[in-house]
Backbone as CSV, one residue per row, in Angstrom:
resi,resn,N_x,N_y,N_z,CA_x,CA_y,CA_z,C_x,C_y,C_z
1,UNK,113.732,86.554,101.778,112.944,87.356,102.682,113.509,87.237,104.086
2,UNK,113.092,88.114,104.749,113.855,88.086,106.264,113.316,87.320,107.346
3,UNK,113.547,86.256,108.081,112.246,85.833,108.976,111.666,87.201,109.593
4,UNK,110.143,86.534,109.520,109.158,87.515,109.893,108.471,87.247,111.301
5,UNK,108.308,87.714,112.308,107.433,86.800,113.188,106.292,87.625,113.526
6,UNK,105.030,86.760,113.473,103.949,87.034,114.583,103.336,86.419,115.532
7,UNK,101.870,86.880,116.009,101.961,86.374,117.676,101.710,84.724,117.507
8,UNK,101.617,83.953,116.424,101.454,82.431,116.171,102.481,81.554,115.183
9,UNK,102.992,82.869,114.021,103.725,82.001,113.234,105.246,82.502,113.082
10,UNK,106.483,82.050,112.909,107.455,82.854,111.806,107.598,82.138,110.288
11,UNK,108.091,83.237,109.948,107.844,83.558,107.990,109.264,83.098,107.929
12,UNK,109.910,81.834,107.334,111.289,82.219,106.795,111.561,81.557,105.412
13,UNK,112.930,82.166,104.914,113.511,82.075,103.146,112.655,80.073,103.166
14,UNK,112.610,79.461,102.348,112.291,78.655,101.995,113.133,78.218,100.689
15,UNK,114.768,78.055,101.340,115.782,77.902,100.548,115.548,76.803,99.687
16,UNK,116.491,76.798,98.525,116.877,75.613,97.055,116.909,74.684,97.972
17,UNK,117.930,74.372,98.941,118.633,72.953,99.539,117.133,72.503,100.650
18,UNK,116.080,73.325,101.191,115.071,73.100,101.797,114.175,72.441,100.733
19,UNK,114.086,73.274,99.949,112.973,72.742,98.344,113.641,71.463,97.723
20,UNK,115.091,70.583,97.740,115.201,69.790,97.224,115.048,68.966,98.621
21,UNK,114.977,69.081,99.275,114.240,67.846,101.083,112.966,67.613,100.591
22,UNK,112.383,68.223,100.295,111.196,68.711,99.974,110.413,67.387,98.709
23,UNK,111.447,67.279,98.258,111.321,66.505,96.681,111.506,65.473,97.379
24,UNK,112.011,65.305,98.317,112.151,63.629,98.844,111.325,63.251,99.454
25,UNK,112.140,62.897,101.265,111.174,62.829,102.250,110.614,63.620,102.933
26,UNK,109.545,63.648,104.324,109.165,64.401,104.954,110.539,64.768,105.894
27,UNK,110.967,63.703,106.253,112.105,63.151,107.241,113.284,64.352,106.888
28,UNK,113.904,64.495,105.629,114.980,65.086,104.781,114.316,66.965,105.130
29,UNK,113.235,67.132,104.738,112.456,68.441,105.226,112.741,68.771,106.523
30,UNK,112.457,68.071,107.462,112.493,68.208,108.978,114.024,68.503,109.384
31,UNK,114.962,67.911,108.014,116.442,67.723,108.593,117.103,69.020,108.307
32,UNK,116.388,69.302,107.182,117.143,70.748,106.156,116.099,72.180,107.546
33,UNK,115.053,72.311,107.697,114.229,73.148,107.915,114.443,73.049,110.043
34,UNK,115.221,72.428,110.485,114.690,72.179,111.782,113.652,72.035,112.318
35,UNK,112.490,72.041,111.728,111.080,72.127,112.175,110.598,70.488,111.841
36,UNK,109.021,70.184,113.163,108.737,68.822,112.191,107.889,69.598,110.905
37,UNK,107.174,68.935,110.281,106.286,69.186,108.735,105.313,68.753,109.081
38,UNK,104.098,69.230,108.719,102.746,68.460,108.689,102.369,68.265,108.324
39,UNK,101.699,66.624,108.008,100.897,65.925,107.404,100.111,66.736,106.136
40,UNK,100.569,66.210,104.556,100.178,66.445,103.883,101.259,68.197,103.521
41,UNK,101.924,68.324,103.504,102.959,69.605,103.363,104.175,68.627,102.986
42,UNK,104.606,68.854,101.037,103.967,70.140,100.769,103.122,69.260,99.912
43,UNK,101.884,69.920,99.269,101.366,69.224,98.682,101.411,68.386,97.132
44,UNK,101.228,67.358,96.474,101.337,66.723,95.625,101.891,67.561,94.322
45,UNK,100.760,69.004,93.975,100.935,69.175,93.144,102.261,70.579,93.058
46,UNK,102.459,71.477,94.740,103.568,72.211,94.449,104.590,71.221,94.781
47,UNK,104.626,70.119,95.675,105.955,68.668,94.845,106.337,68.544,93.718
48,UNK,105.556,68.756,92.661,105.855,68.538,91.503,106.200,70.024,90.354
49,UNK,106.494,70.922,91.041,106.667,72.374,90.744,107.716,72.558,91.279
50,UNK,107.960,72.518,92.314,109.643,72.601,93.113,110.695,72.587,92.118
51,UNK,110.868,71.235,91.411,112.105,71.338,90.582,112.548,72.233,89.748
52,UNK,111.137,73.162,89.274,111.270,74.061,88.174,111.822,74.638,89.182
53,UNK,111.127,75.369,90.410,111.448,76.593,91.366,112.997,76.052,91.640
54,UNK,113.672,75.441,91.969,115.210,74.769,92.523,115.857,75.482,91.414
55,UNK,115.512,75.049,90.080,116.419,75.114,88.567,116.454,76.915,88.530
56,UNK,115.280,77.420,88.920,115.002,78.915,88.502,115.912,79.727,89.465
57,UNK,115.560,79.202,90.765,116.158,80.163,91.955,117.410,79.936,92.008
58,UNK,118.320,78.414,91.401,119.655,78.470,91.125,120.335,79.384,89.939
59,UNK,119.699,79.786,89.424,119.958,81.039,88.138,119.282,82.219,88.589
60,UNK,118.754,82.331,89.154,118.641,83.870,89.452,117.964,83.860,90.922
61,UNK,119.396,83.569,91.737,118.933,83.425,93.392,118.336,84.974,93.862
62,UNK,118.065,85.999,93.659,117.843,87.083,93.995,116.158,86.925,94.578
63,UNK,115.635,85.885,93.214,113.835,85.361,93.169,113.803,84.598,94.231
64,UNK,114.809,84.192,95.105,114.543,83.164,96.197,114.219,83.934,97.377
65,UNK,114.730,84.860,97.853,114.495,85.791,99.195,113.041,86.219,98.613
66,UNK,112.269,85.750,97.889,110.397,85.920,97.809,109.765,84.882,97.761
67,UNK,110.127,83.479,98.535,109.629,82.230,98.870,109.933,81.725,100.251
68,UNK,108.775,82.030,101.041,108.874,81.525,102.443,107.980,79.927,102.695
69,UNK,108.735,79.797,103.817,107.919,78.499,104.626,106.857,79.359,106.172
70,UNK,105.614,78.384,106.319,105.005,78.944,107.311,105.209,78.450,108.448
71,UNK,105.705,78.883,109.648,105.913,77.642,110.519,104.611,78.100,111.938
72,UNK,104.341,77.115,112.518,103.510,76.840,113.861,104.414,77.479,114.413
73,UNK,104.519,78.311,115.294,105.652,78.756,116.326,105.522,77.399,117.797
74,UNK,104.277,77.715,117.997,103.782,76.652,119.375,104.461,75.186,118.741
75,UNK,103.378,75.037,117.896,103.843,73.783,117.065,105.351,73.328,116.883
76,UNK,106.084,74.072,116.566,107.429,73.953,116.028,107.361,73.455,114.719
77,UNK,106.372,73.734,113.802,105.834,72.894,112.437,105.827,73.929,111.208
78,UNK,106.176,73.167,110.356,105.781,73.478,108.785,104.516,73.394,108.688
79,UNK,103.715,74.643,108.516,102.281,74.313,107.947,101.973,74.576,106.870
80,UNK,103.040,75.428,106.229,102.478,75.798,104.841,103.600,76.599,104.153
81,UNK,103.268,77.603,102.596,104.173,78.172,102.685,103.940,79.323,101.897
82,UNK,104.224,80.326,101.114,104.177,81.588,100.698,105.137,82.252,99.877
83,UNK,104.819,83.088,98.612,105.568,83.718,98.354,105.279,84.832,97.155
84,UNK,105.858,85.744,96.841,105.590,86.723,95.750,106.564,86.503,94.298
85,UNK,105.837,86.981,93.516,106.512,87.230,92.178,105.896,88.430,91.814
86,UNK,106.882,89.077,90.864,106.727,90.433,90.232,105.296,90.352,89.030
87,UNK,104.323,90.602,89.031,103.148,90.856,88.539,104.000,91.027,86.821
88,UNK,103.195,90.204,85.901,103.611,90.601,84.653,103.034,91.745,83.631
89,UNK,101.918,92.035,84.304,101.255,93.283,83.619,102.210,94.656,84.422
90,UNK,102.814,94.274,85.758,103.048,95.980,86.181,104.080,95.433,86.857
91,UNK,105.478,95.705,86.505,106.671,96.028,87.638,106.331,96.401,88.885
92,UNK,105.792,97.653,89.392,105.324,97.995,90.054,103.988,97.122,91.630
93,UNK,103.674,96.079,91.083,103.053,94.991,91.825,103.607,93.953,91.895
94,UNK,103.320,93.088,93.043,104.194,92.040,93.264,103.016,90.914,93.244
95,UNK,102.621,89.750,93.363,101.636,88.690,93.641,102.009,88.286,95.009
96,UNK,100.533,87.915,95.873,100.814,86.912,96.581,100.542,85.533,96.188
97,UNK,101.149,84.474,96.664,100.624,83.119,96.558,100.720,82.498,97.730
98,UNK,99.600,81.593,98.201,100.190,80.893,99.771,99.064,79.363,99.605
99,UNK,99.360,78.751,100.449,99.030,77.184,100.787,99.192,77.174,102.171
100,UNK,98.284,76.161,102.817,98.362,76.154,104.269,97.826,74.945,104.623
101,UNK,98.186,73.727,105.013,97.906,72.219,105.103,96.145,72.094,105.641
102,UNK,95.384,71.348,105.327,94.345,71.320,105.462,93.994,71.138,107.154
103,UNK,94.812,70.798,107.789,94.405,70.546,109.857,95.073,71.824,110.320
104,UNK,95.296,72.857,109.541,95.623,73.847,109.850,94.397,75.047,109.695
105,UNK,93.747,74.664,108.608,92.745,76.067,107.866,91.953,75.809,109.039
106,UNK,91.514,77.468,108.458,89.861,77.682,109.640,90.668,78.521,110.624
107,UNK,91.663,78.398,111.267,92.651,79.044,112.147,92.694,80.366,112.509
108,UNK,92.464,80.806,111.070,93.187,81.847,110.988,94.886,82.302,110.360
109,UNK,95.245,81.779,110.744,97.059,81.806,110.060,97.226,82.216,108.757
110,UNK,96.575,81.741,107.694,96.723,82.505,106.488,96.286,84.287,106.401
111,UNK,95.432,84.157,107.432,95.324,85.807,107.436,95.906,86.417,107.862
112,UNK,96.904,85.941,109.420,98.103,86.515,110.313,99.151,86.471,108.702
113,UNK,99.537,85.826,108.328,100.489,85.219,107.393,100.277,86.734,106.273
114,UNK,99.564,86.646,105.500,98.866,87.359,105.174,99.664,89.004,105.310
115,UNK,98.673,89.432,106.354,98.901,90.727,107.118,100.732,91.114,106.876
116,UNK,101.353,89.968,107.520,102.859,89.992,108.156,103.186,90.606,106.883
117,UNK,102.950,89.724,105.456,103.603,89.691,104.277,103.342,90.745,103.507
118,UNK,102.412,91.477,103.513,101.382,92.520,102.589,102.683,93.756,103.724
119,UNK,102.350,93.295,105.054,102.873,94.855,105.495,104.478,94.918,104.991
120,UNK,105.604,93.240,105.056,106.737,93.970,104.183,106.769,94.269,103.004
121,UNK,105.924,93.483,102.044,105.825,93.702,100.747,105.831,95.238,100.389
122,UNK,105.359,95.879,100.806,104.899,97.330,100.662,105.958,97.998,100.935
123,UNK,106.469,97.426,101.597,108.011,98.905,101.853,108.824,98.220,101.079
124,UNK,109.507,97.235,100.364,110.039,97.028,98.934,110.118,98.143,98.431
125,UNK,111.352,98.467,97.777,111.758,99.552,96.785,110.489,99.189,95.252
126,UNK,110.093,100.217,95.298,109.309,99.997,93.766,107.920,99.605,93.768
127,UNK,108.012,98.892,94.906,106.225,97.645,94.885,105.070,99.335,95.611
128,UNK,104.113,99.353,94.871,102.821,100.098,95.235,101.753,99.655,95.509
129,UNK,101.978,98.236,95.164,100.535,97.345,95.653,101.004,95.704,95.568
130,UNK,99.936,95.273,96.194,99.925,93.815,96.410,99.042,93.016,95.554
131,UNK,98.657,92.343,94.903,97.887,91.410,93.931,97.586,90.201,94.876
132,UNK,96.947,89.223,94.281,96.424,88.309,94.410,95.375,87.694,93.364
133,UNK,94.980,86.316,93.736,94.037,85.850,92.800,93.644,84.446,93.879
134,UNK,92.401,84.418,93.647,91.826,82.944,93.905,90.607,82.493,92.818
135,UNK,90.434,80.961,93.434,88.978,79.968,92.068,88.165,80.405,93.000
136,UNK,87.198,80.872,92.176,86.112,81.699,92.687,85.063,80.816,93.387
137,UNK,85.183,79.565,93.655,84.594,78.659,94.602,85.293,78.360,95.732
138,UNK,86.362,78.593,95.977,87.403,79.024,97.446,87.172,80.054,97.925
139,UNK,85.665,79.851,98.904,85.026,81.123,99.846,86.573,81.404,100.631
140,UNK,87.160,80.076,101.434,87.748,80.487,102.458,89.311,81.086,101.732
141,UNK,89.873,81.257,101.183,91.233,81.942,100.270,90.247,83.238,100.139
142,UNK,89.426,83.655,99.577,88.848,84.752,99.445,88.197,85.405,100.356
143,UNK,88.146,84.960,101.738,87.873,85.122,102.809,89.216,85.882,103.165
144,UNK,89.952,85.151,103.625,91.497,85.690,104.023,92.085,86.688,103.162
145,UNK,91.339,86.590,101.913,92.250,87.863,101.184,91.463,89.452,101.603
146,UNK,90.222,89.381,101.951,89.324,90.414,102.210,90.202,90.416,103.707
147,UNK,90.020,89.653,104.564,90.655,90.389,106.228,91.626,90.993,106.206
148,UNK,92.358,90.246,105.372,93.914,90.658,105.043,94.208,92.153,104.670
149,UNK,92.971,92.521,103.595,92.548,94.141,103.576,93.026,94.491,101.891
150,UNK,92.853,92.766,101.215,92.173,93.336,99.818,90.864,93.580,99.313
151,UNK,90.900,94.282,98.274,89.948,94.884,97.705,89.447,93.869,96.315
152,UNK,88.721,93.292,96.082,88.479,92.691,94.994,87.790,93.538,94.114
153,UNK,88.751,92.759,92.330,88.987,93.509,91.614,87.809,93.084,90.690
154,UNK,87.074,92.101,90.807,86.838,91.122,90.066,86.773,89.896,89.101
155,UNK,85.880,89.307,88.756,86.181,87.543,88.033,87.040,87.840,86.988
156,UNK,87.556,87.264,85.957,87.913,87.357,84.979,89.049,85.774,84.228
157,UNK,88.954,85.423,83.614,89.076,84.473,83.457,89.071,83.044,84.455
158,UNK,87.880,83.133,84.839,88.265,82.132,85.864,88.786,82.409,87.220
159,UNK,89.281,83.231,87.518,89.346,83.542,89.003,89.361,84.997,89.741
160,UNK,88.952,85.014,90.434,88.490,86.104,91.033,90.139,87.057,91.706
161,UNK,90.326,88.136,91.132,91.302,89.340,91.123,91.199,89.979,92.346
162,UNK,92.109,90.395,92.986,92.258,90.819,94.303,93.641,91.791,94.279
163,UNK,93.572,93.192,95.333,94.814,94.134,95.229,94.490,94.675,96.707
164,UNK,95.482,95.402,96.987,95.831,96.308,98.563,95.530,97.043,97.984
């Protein structure tokens, strides 16, 4: 993806050699990414998902320009991070997914974040809409997906469906 900027954050690639810092230290992150990281980023359980994402995006690097890092602009910080995959019911849709360190939420930023990403997503060759999903007890993810200017689709297995 291209860095993106708005009036608080920039959006950039969230490269293999960034994602294996990532697997280590915070320290190794800060070294690969120029930015510091914040407390608790990235979290435990996409730590333990990375390696698949490293192994995948080294075989078909094309899927990597749709995985960003979020950065504080003021901050100079990693707060979180973002990215799309091609929807398996429709070519035609892409998913969002995002995380945003917990001394960060409430902010706002996932919804700037949000906005930035939905508006390039859409001019993509092919993409007609945007997806999403959240656990239907995460008011605030389902909060940000409504500002953001989805439409919920409704529950269905467990989590609540969301589209542009």
């Amino acid at each position: 993806m291209p860095h993106l900027y708005t009036d608080r954050l920039e959006l950039m690639t969230f490269t293999t050699e960034m994602m294996q810092a990532a697997t280590s230290t915070r320290d190794k992150l800060e070294q690969a990414t120029g930015y510091s990281v914040a407390s608790g980023y990235p979290s435990e359980t996409y730590k333990e998902i990375l390696p698949y994402k490293i192994q995948r995006y080294r075989h078909f690097p094309e899927e990597n320009e749709w995985e960003g890092l979020i950065i504080h602009k003021q901050d100079q910080c990693v707060i979180g991070d973002m990215g799309f995959r091609r929807s398996t019911d429709n070519p035609k849709e892409i998913e969002l997914g995002y995380s945003i360190v917990p001394a960060y939420e409430g902010y706002g930023y996932a919804t700037e974040m949000a906005e930035a990403i939905i508006e390039w997503g859409l001019k993509l060759e092919g993409v007609e809409r945007i997806i999403a999903s959240c656990d239907p007890n995460n008011a605030g993810s389902a909060r940000v997906l409504e500002k953001a200017g989805f439409t919920s689709l409704g529950e269905r297995e467990g989590k609540i469906y969301w589209s542009t």
